[in-house]
GROMACS .gro file of C-alpha atoms in nm:
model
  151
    1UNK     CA    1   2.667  -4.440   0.134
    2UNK     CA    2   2.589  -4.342  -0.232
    3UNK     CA    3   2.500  -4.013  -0.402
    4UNK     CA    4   2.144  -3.931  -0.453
    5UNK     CA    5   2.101  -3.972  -0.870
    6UNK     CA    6   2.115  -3.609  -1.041
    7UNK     CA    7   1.780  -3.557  -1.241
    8UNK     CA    8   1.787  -3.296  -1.498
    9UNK     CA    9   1.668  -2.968  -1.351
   10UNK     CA   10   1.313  -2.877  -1.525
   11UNK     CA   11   1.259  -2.650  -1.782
   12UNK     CA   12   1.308  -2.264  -1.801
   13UNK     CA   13   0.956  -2.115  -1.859
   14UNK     CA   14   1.147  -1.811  -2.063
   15UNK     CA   15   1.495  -1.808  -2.142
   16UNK     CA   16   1.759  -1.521  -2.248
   17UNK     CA   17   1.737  -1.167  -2.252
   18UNK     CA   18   1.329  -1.123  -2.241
   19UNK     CA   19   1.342  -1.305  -1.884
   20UNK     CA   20   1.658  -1.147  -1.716
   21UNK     CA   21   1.484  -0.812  -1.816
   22UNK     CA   22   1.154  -0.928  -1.668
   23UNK     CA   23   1.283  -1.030  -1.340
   24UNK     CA   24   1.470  -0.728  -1.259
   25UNK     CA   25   1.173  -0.504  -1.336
   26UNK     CA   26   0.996  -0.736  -1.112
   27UNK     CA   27   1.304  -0.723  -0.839
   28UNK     CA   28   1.295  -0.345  -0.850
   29UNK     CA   29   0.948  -0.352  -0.824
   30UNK     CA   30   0.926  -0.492  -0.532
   31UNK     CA   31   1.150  -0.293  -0.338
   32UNK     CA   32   1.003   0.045  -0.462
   33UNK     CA   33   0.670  -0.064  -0.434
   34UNK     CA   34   0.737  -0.201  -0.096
   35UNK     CA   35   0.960   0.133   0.020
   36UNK     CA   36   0.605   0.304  -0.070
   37UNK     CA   37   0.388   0.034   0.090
   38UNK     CA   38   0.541   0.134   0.388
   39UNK     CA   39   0.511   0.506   0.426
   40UNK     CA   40   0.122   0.472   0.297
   41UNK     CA   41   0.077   0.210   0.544
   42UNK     CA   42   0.224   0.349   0.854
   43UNK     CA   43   0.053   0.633   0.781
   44UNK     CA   44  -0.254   0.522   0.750
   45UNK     CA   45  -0.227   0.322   1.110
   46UNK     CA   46  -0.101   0.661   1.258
   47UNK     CA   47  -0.410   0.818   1.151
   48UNK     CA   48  -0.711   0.566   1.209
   49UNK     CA   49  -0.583   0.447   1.526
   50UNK     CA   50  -0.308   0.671   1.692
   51UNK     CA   51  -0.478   1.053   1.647
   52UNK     CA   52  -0.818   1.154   1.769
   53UNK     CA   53  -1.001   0.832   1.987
   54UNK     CA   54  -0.809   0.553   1.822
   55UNK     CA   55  -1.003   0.254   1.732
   56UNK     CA   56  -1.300   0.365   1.862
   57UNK     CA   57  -1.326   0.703   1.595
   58UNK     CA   58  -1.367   0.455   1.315
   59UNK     CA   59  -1.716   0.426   1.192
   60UNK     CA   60  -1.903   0.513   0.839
   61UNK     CA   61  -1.903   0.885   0.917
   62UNK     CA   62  -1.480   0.860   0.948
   63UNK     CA   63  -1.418   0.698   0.651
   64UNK     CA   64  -1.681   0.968   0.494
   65UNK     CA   65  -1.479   1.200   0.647
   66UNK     CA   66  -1.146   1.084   0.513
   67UNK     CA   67  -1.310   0.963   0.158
   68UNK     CA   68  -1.439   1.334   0.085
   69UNK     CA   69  -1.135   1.415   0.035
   70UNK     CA   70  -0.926   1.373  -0.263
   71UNK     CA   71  -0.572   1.324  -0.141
   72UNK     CA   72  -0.709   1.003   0.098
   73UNK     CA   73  -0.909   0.851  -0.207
   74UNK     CA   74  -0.588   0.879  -0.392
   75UNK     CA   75  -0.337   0.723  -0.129
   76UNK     CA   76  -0.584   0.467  -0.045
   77UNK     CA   77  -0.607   0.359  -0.419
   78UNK     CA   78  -0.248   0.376  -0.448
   79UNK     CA   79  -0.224   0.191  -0.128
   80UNK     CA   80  -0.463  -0.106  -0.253
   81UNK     CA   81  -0.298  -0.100  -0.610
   82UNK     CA   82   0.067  -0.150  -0.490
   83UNK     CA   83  -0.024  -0.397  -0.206
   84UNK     CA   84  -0.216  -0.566  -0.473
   85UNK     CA   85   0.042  -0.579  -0.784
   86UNK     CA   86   0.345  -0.610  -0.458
   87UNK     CA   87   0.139  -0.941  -0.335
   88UNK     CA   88   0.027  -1.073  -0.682
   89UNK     CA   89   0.401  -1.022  -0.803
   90UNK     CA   90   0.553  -1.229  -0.457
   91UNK     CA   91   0.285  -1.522  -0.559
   92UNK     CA   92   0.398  -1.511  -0.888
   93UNK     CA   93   0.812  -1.613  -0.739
   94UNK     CA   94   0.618  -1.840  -0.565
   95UNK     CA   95   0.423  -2.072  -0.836
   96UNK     CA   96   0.691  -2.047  -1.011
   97UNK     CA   97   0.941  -2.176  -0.750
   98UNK     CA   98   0.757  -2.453  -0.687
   99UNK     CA   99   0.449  -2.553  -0.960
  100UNK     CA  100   0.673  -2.801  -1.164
  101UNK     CA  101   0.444  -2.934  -1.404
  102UNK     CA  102   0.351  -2.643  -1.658
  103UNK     CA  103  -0.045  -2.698  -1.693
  104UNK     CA  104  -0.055  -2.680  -1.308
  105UNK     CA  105   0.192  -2.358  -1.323
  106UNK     CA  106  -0.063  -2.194  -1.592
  107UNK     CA  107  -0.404  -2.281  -1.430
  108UNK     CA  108  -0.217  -2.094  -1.080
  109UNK     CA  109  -0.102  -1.797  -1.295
  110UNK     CA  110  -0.439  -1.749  -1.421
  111UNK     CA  111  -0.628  -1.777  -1.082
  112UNK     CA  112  -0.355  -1.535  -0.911
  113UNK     CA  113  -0.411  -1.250  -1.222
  114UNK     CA  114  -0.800  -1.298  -1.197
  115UNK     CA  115  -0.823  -1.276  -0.813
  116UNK     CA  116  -0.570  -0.957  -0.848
  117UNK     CA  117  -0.766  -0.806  -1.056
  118UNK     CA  118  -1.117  -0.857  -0.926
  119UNK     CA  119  -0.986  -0.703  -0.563
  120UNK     CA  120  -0.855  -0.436  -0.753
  121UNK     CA  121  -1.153  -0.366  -0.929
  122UNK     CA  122  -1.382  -0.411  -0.629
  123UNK     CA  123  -1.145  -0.204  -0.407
  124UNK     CA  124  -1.178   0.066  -0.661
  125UNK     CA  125  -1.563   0.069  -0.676
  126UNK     CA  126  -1.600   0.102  -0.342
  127UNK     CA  127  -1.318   0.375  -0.301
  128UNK     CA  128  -1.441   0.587  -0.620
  129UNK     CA  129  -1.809   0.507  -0.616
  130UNK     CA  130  -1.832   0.568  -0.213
  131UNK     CA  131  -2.155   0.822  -0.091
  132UNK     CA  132  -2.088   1.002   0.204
  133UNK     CA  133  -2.408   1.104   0.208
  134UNK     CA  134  -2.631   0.805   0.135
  135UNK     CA  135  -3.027   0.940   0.047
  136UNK     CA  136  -3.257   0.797   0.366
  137UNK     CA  137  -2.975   0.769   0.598
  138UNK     CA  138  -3.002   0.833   0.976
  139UNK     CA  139  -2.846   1.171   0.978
  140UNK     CA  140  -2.710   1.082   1.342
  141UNK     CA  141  -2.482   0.849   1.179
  142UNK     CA  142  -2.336   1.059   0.928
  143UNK     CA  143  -2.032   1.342   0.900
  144UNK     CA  144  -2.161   1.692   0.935
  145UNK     CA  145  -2.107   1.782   0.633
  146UNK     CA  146  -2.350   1.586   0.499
  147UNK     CA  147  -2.592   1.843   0.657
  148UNK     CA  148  -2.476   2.106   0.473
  149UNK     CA  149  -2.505   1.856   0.141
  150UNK     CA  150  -2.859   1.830   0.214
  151UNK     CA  151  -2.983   2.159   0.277
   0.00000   0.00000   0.00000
Protein backbone atom coordinates (compact mmCIF):
# COMPACT_ATOMS: atom_id res chain seq x y z
CA UNK A 1 0.00 0.00 0.00
CA UNK A 2 1.52 3.45 -0.88
CA UNK A 3 0.65 7.03 0.10
CA UNK A 4 -1.52 8.99 -2.14
CA UNK A 5 1.17 11.80 -3.76
CA UNK A 6 0.78 15.29 -1.82
CA UNK A 7 -0.15 18.05 -4.47
CA UNK A 8 0.44 21.51 -3.42
CA UNK A 9 -2.71 22.95 -1.88
CA UNK A 10 -4.10 25.83 -4.36
CA UNK A 11 -3.73 29.26 -3.98
CA UNK A 12 -5.02 31.72 -1.25
CA UNK A 13 -7.42 34.15 -3.06
CA UNK A 14 -6.25 36.96 -0.26
CA UNK A 15 -3.64 36.48 2.13
CA UNK A 16 -2.63 38.26 5.61
CA UNK A 17 -4.29 40.62 7.65
CA UNK A 18 -7.02 42.06 4.95
CA UNK A 19 -8.51 38.34 4.81
CA UNK A 20 -8.41 37.21 8.55
CA UNK A 21 -10.28 40.59 9.12
CA UNK A 22 -12.74 39.81 6.33
CA UNK A 23 -13.68 36.45 7.47
CA UNK A 24 -14.43 37.24 10.94
CA UNK A 25 -16.71 40.13 9.97
CA UNK A 26 -18.23 37.60 7.78
CA UNK A 27 -18.24 34.83 10.81
CA UNK A 28 -19.89 37.35 13.09
CA UNK A 29 -22.13 38.17 10.56
CA UNK A 30 -23.58 35.29 10.26
CA UNK A 31 -24.40 34.52 13.64
CA UNK A 32 -25.96 38.00 14.36
CA UNK A 33 -27.67 38.12 11.29
CA UNK A 34 -28.89 34.65 11.78
CA UNK A 35 -29.80 35.30 15.81
CA UNK A 36 -32.11 38.10 14.05
CA UNK A 37 -33.28 35.91 11.15
CA UNK A 38 -34.77 33.99 13.66
CA UNK A 39 -36.86 36.19 15.87
CA UNK A 40 -38.20 38.07 12.46
CA UNK A 41 -38.95 34.78 11.11
CA UNK A 42 -40.73 33.04 13.85
CA UNK A 43 -42.54 35.90 14.19
CA UNK A 44 -43.70 36.33 11.16
CA UNK A 45 -45.03 32.43 11.01
CA UNK A 46 -46.76 33.18 14.43
CA UNK A 47 -48.60 35.88 12.87
CA UNK A 48 -49.69 34.77 9.22
CA UNK A 49 -50.49 31.38 10.21
CA UNK A 50 -50.92 30.82 14.06
CA UNK A 51 -53.34 34.09 15.09
CA UNK A 52 -56.65 34.92 13.53
CA UNK A 53 -57.78 31.87 10.71
CA UNK A 54 -54.29 30.66 9.96
CA UNK A 55 -53.54 29.97 6.43
CA UNK A 56 -56.68 30.67 5.27
CA UNK A 57 -56.57 34.79 6.52
CA UNK A 58 -53.86 35.30 3.96
CA UNK A 59 -55.03 37.05 0.89
CA UNK A 60 -54.21 40.66 -0.83
CA UNK A 61 -56.37 42.49 1.70
CA UNK A 62 -53.91 40.83 4.73
CA UNK A 63 -50.85 41.70 3.42
CA UNK A 64 -52.59 45.33 2.78
CA UNK A 65 -53.41 45.13 6.12
CA UNK A 66 -50.00 44.31 7.51
CA UNK A 67 -48.10 46.54 4.64
CA UNK A 68 -50.04 49.83 5.83
CA UNK A 69 -48.23 49.77 8.45
CA UNK A 70 -44.80 50.97 8.98
CA UNK A 71 -43.25 48.72 11.59
CA UNK A 72 -44.25 45.40 9.17
CA UNK A 73 -42.76 47.18 5.97
CA UNK A 74 -39.72 47.68 8.04
CA UNK A 75 -39.26 44.08 9.58
CA UNK A 76 -40.17 42.59 6.37
CA UNK A 77 -37.36 44.60 4.58
CA UNK A 78 -35.08 43.83 7.26
CA UNK A 79 -36.23 40.31 7.08
CA UNK A 80 -35.53 40.02 3.14
CA UNK A 81 -32.19 42.07 3.50
CA UNK A 82 -30.56 39.79 6.17
CA UNK A 83 -31.90 36.49 4.67
CA UNK A 84 -30.54 37.87 1.52
CA UNK A 85 -26.86 39.20 2.55
CA UNK A 86 -27.06 35.78 5.41
CA UNK A 87 -27.65 33.41 2.13
CA UNK A 88 -25.45 35.35 -0.39
CA UNK A 89 -22.61 35.40 2.38
CA UNK A 90 -23.06 31.17 3.07
CA UNK A 91 -22.71 30.82 -1.00
CA UNK A 92 -19.89 32.87 -0.93
CA UNK A 93 -17.93 29.91 1.86
CA UNK A 94 -19.26 27.81 -0.56
CA UNK A 95 -17.61 28.84 -4.13
CA UNK A 96 -14.94 29.42 -2.44
CA UNK A 97 -14.59 25.99 -0.75
CA UNK A 98 -14.89 24.32 -3.68
CA UNK A 99 -14.50 26.55 -7.26
CA UNK A 100 -10.70 25.72 -7.68
CA UNK A 101 -9.90 27.25 -10.81
CA UNK A 102 -10.07 31.19 -10.32
CA UNK A 103 -11.98 32.29 -13.67
CA UNK A 104 -14.68 29.72 -12.66
CA UNK A 105 -14.51 31.13 -8.86
CA UNK A 106 -14.99 34.86 -10.39
CA UNK A 107 -17.73 34.20 -13.03
CA UNK A 108 -19.76 32.36 -9.60
CA UNK A 109 -18.96 35.42 -7.44
CA UNK A 110 -20.36 37.65 -9.93
CA UNK A 111 -23.63 35.65 -10.65
CA UNK A 112 -24.19 35.18 -6.69
CA UNK A 113 -23.73 39.36 -6.09
CA UNK A 114 -26.02 40.06 -9.20
CA UNK A 115 -28.81 37.56 -8.26
CA UNK A 116 -28.46 39.08 -4.49
CA UNK A 117 -28.94 42.11 -5.50
CA UNK A 118 -31.69 41.94 -8.09
CA UNK A 119 -33.99 39.96 -5.23
CA UNK A 120 -33.12 42.62 -3.08
CA UNK A 121 -34.06 45.21 -5.28
CA UNK A 122 -37.23 43.50 -6.49
CA UNK A 123 -38.19 42.55 -2.89
CA UNK A 124 -37.90 46.16 -2.08
CA UNK A 125 -40.14 47.47 -4.94
CA UNK A 126 -42.73 45.43 -4.16
CA UNK A 127 -42.50 46.03 -0.27
CA UNK A 128 -42.07 50.02 -0.64
CA UNK A 129 -43.97 50.59 -3.85
CA UNK A 130 -47.05 48.21 -2.62
CA UNK A 131 -50.93 49.96 -3.10
CA UNK A 132 -53.27 48.83 -0.73
CA UNK A 133 -55.68 50.43 -2.44
CA UNK A 134 -55.22 49.70 -6.14
CA UNK A 135 -57.63 52.40 -8.43
CA UNK A 136 -60.50 49.93 -10.22
CA UNK A 137 -60.21 47.26 -7.74
CA UNK A 138 -63.16 45.08 -6.58
CA UNK A 139 -63.73 46.76 -3.30
CA UNK A 140 -64.93 43.21 -1.94
CA UNK A 141 -61.44 42.17 -2.13
CA UNK A 142 -59.83 44.85 -0.37
CA UNK A 143 -59.06 45.94 3.57
CA UNK A 144 -61.61 48.32 4.91
CA UNK A 145 -59.69 50.87 5.10
CA UNK A 146 -59.40 51.29 1.74
CA UNK A 147 -63.04 52.55 1.98
CA UNK A 148 -62.29 55.19 4.01
CA UNK A 149 -59.16 56.02 1.39
CA UNK A 150 -61.66 56.41 -1.19
CA UNK A 151 -64.28 58.45 0.11
Amino acid sequence: MTAPDLTTPRERIRSGRMRRQAERWSWMFMRFSGAILILLIFTHLFVNLITGDGVSQIDFAFVAGKWADWWWQWADFLMLVLAMLHGGNGMRLLINDYAHRKTTRTVLMGVLGVAVAVVIVLGSLVIWTFDPCPVDADPSLLPSFCATVAA
